[in-house]
Tab-separated table of C-alpha atoms in Angstrom:
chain	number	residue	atom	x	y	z
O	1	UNK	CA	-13.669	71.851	-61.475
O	2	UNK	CA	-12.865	69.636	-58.839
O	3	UNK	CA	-9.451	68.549	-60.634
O	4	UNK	CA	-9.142	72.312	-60.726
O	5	UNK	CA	-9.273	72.758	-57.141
O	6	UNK	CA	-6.937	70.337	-56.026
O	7	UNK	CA	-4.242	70.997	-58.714
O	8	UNK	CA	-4.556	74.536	-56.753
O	9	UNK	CA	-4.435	73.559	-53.281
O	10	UNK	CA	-1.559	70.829	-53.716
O	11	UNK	CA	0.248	73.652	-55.712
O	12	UNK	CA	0.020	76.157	-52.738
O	13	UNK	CA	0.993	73.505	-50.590
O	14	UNK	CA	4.292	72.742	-52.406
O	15	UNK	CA	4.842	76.435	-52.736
O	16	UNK	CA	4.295	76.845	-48.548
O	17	UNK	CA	7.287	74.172	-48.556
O	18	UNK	CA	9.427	76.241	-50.962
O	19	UNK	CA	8.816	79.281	-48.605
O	20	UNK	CA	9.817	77.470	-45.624
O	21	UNK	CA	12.913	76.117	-46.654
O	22	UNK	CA	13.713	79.742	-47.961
O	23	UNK	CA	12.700	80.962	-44.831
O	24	UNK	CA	15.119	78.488	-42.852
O	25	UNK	CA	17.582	79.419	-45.064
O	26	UNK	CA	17.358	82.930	-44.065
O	27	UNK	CA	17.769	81.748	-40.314
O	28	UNK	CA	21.127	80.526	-41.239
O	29	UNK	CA	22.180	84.031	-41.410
O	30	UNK	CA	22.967	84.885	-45.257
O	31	UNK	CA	25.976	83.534	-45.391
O	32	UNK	CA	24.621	80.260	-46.699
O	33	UNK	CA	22.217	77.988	-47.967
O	34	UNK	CA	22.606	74.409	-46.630
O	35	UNK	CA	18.878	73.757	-45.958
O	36	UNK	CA	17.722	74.928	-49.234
O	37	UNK	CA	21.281	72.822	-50.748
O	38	UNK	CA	19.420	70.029	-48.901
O	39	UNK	CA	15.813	70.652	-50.172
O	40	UNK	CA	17.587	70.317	-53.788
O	41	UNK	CA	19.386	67.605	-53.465
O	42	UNK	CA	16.297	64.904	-52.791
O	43	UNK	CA	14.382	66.708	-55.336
O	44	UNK	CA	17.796	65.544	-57.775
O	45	UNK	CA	17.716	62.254	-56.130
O	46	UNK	CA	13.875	61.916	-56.663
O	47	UNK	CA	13.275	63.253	-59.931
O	48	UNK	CA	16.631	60.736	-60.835
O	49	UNK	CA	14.090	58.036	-59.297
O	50	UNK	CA	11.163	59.040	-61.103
O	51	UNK	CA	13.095	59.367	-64.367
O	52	UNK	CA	14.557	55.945	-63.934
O	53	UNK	CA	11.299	54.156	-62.860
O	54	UNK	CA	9.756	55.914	-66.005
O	55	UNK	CA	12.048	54.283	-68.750
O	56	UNK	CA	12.178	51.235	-67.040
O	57	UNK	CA	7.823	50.958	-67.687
O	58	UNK	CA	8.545	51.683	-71.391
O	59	UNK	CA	11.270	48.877	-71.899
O	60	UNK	CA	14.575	50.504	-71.389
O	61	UNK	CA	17.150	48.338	-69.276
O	62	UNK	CA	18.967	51.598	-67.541
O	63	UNK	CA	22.258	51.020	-65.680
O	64	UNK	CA	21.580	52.805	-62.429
O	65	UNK	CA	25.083	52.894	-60.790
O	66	UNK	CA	26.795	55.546	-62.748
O	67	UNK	CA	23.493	57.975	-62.055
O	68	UNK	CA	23.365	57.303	-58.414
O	69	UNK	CA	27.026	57.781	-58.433
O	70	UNK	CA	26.210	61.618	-60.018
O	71	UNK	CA	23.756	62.080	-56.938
O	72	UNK	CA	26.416	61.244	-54.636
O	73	UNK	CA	28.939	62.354	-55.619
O	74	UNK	CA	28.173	66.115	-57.507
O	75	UNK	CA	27.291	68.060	-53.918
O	76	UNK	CA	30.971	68.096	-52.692
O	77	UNK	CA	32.436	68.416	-56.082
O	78	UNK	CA	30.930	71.407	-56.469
O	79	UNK	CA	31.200	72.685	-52.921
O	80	UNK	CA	35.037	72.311	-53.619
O	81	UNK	CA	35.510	72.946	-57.583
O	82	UNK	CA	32.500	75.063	-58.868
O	83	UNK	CA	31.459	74.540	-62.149
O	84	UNK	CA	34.588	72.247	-62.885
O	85	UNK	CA	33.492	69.925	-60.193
O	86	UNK	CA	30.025	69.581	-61.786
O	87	UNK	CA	31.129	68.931	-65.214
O	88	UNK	CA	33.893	66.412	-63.482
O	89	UNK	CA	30.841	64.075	-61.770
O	90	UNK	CA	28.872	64.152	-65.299
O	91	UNK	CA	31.972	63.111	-67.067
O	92	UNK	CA	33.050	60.485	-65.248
O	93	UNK	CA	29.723	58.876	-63.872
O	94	UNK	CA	28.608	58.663	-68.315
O	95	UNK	CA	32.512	57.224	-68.946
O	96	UNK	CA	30.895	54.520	-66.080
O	97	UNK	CA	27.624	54.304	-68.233
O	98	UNK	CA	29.611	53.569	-70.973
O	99	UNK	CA	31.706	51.071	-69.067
O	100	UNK	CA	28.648	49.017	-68.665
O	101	UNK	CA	27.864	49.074	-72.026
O	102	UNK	CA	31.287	47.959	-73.160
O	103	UNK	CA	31.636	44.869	-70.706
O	104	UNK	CA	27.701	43.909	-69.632
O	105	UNK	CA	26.486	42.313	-73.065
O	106	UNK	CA	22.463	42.617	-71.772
O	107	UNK	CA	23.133	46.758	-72.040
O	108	UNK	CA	22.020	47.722	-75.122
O	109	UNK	CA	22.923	51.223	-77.142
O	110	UNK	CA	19.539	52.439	-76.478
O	111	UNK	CA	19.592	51.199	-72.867
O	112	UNK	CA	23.325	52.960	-72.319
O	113	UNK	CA	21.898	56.110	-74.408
O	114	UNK	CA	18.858	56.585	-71.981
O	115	UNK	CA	21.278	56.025	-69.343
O	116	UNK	CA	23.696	58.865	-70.118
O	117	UNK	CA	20.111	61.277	-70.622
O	118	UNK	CA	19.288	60.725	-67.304
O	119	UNK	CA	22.122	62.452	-66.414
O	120	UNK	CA	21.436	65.254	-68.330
O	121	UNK	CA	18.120	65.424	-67.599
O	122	UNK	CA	17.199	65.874	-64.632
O	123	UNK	CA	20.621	65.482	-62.736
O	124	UNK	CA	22.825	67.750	-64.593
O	125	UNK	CA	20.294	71.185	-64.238
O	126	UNK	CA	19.883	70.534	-60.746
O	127	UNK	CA	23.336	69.971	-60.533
O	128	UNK	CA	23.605	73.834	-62.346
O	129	UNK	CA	21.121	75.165	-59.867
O	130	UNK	CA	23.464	74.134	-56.758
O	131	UNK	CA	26.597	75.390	-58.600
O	132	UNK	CA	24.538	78.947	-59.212
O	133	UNK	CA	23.842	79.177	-55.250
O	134	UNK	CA	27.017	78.334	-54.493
O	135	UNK	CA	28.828	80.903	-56.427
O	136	UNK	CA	25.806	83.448	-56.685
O	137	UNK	CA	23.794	83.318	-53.746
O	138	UNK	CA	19.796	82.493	-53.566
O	139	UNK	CA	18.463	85.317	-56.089
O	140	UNK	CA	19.405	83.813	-59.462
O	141	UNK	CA	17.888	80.344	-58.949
O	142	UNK	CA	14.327	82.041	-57.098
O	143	UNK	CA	13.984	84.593	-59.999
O	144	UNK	CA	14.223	81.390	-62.170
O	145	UNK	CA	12.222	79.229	-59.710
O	146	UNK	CA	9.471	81.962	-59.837
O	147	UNK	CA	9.292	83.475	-62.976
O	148	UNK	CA	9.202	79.509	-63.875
O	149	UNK	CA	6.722	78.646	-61.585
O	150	UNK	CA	4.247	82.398	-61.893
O	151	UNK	CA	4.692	81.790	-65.987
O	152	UNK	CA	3.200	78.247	-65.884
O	153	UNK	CA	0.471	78.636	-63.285
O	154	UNK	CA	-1.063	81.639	-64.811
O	155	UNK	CA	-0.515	80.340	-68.176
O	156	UNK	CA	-2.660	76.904	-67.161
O	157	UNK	CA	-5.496	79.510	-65.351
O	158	UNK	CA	-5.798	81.283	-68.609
O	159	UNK	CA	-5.713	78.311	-70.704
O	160	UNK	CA	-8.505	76.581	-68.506
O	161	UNK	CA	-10.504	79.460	-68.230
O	162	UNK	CA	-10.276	80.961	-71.577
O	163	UNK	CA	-9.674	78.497	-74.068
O	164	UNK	CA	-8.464	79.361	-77.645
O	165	UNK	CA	-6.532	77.947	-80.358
O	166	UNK	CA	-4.331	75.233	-79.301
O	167	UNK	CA	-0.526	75.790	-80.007
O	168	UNK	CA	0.997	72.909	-80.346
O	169	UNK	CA	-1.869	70.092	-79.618
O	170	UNK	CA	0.385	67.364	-81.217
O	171	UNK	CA	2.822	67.353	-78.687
O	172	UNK	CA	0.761	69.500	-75.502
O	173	UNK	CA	-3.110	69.218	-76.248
O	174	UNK	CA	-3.954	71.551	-73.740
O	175	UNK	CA	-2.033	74.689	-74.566
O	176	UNK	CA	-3.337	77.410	-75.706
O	177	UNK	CA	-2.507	81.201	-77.479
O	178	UNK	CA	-4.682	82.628	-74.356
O	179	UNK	CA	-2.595	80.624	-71.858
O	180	UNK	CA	1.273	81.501	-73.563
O	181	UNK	CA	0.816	85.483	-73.547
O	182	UNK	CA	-0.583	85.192	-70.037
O	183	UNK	CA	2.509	83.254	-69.005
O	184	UNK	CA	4.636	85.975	-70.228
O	185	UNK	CA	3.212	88.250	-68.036
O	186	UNK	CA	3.672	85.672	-65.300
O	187	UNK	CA	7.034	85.636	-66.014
O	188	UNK	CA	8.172	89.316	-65.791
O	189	UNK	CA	5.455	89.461	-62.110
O	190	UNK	CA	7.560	86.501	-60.649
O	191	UNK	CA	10.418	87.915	-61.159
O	192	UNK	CA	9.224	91.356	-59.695
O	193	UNK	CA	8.091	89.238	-56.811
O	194	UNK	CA	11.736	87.700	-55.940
O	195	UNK	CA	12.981	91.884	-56.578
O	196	UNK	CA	10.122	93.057	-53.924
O	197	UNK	CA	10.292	90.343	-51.183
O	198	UNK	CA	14.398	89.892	-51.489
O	199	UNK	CA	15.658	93.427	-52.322
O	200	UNK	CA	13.199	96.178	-51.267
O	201	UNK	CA	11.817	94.014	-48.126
O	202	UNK	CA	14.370	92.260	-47.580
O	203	UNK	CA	13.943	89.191	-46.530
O	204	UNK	CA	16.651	87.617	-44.776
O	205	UNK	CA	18.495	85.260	-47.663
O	206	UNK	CA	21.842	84.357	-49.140
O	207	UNK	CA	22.327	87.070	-51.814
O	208	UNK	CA	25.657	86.868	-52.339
O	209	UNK	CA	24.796	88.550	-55.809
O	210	UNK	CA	22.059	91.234	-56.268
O	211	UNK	CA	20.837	92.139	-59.631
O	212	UNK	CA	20.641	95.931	-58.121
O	213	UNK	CA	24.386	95.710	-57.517
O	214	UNK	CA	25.055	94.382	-61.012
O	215	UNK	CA	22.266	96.728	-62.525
O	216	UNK	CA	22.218	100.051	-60.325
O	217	UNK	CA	20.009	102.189	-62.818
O	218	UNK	CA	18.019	99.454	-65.131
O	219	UNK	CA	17.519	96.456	-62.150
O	220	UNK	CA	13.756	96.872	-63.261
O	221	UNK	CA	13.913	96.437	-66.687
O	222	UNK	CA	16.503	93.659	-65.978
O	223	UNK	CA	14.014	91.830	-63.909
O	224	UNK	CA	10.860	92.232	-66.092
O	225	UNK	CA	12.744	91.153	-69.124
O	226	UNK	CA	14.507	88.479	-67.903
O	227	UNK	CA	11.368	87.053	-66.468
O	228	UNK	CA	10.071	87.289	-69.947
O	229	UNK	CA	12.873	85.467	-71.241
O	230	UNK	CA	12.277	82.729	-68.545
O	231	UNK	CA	8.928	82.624	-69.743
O	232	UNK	CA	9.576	81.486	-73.169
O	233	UNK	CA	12.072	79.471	-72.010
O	234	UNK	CA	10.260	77.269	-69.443
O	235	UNK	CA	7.584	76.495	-72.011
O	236	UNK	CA	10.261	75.258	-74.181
O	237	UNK	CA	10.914	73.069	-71.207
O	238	UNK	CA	7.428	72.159	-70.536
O	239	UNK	CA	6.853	70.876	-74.292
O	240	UNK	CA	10.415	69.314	-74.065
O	241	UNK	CA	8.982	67.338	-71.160
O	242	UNK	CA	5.928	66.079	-72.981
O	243	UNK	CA	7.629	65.313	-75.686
O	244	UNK	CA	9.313	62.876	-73.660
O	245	UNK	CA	6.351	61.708	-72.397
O	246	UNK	CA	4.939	60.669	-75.334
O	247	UNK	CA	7.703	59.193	-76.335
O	248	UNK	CA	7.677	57.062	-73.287
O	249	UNK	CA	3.408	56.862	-73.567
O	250	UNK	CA	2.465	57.592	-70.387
O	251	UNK	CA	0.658	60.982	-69.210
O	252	UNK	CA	2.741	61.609	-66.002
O	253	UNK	CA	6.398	61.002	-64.690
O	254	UNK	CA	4.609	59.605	-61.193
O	255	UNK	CA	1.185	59.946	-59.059
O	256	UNK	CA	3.687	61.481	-56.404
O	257	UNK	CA	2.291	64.641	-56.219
O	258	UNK	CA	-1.639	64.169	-57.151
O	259	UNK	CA	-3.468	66.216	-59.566
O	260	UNK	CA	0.017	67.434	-60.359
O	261	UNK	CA	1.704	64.449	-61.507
O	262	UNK	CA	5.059	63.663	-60.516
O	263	UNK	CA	8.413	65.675	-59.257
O	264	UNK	CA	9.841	66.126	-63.099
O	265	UNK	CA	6.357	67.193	-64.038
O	266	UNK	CA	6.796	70.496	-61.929
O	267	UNK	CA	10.588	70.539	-62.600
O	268	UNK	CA	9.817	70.874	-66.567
O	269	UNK	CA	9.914	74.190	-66.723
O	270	UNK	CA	11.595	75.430	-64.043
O	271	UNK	CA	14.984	73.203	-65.243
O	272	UNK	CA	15.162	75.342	-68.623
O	273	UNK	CA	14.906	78.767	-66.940
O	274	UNK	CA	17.565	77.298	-64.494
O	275	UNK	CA	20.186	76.816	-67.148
O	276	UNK	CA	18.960	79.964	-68.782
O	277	UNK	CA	19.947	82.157	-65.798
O	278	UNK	CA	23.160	80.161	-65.580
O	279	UNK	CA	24.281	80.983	-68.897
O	280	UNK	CA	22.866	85.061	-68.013
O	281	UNK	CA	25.094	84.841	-65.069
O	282	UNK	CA	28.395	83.911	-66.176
O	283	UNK	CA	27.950	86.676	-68.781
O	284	UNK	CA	27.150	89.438	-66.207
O	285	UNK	CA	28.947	88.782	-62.980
């Protein structure tokens, strides 16, 4: 119980910093995002950190240049080339892994592999949320953020509370039937929740895009069943990330954020809805 309560209390805490930054955002006057730009780009830089100190514990020699070089360098590439600039930065900074692994004989294959999947995960989806606010506005990345974050909370509650049949306790021990269908419905209510405070209140935001612009008759049933969709999909991500975890044996990424583990360990699910909506929005807009 008392795990319970502070997994809830740090989680409200990190979601009153999500809120603030949004509502700075809105400050800025629409037209832009740089606070919330800035918010994202420690989190990359962090979760880069946490990755790296991670594989490092379980043996891997990773070259850190070329994934500090991503950090650095994929903000401006994208403010001035888009998607191009993104895929530019994750191009060049793995040729640089490789580079390594050509001329430094202590870098092994495995070493210049886990390398190369640091900058796919986490850099590169991070990388794909800042690309989608910079070409879409705010709304895309919060309906994933949400739906993300609504899916997996409730979807923990339920599991806790109700118990069940465990679905897959080889790789996640601790989820359950109860705890996936509730997270559906958590998906399709976050998503409702970016629609009510960002397009019926509205809050003051960037929303360069608005689904009831793209969608003028069926926004609802575009919201509800793309929160749905980023439902399943973030607990694809969530099992993707403890996979990794057990191949890496430990139980967390870090101890940075308490009863919730570290950075990547909240990012798990919200990174696959990310690159979900991405791939939704260059279809629709």
């Amino acid at each position: 119980m008392k795990k319970f309560l502070k997994r809830t209390v740090i989680g409200l805490a990190l979601l009153a910093v999500l809120l603030g930054f949004i509502f700075l955002t809105g400050l800025w006057g629409g037209k832009g995002q740089p606070f919330f730009d800035a918010l994202l780009i420690v989190v990359m830089a962090f979760a880069a950190y946490e990755m790296i100190a991670a594989v490092k514990k379980a043996g891997y020699n990773v070259t850190v240049f070329p994934i500090c070089l991503a950090v650095a360098a994929i903000y401006p590439m994208i403010t001035f080339f888009g998607y191009t600039g993104l895929w530019v930065t994750m191009g060049v900074s793995a040729v640089v892994a490789f580079g390594f692994f050509i001329f430094d004989s202590r870098v092994t294959l495995k070493d210049m592999l886990m390398s190369v999947f640091i900058l796919v995960y986490p850099v590169m989806p991070i990388g794909v949320a800042l690309t989608m606010t910079s070409l879409y506005g705010m709304l895309p990345l919060l309906v994933a953020a949400a739906a993300a974050m609504l899916s997996d909370a409730l979807a923990y509650y339920a599991g806790s509370l109700i118990g069940g049949k465990k679905i897959f306790p080889s790789i996640s021990p601790n989820k359950t039937y109860a705890g996936s269908i509730t997270g559906l419905l958590g998906g399709a209510g976050g998503a409702m929740i970016v629609y009510a405070l960002f397009e019926v209140a509205p809050l003051p935001v960037n929303a360069a895009v608005t689904f009831t612009a793209l969608f003028p008759t069926t926004y609802i049933l575009f919201y509800c069943l793309m929160g749905t969709a980023i439902a399943i999909v973030s607990e694809l991500g969530d099992l993707f990330a403890s996979r990794i975890k057990r191949e890496l044996q430990i139980k967390d990424f870090s101890h940075a954020l308490g009863a919730h583990g570290g950075l990547i360990d909240r990012l798990d699910s919200i990174i696959f809805a990310v690159l979900l909506m991405a791939i939704v929005m260059e279809f629709i807009v």
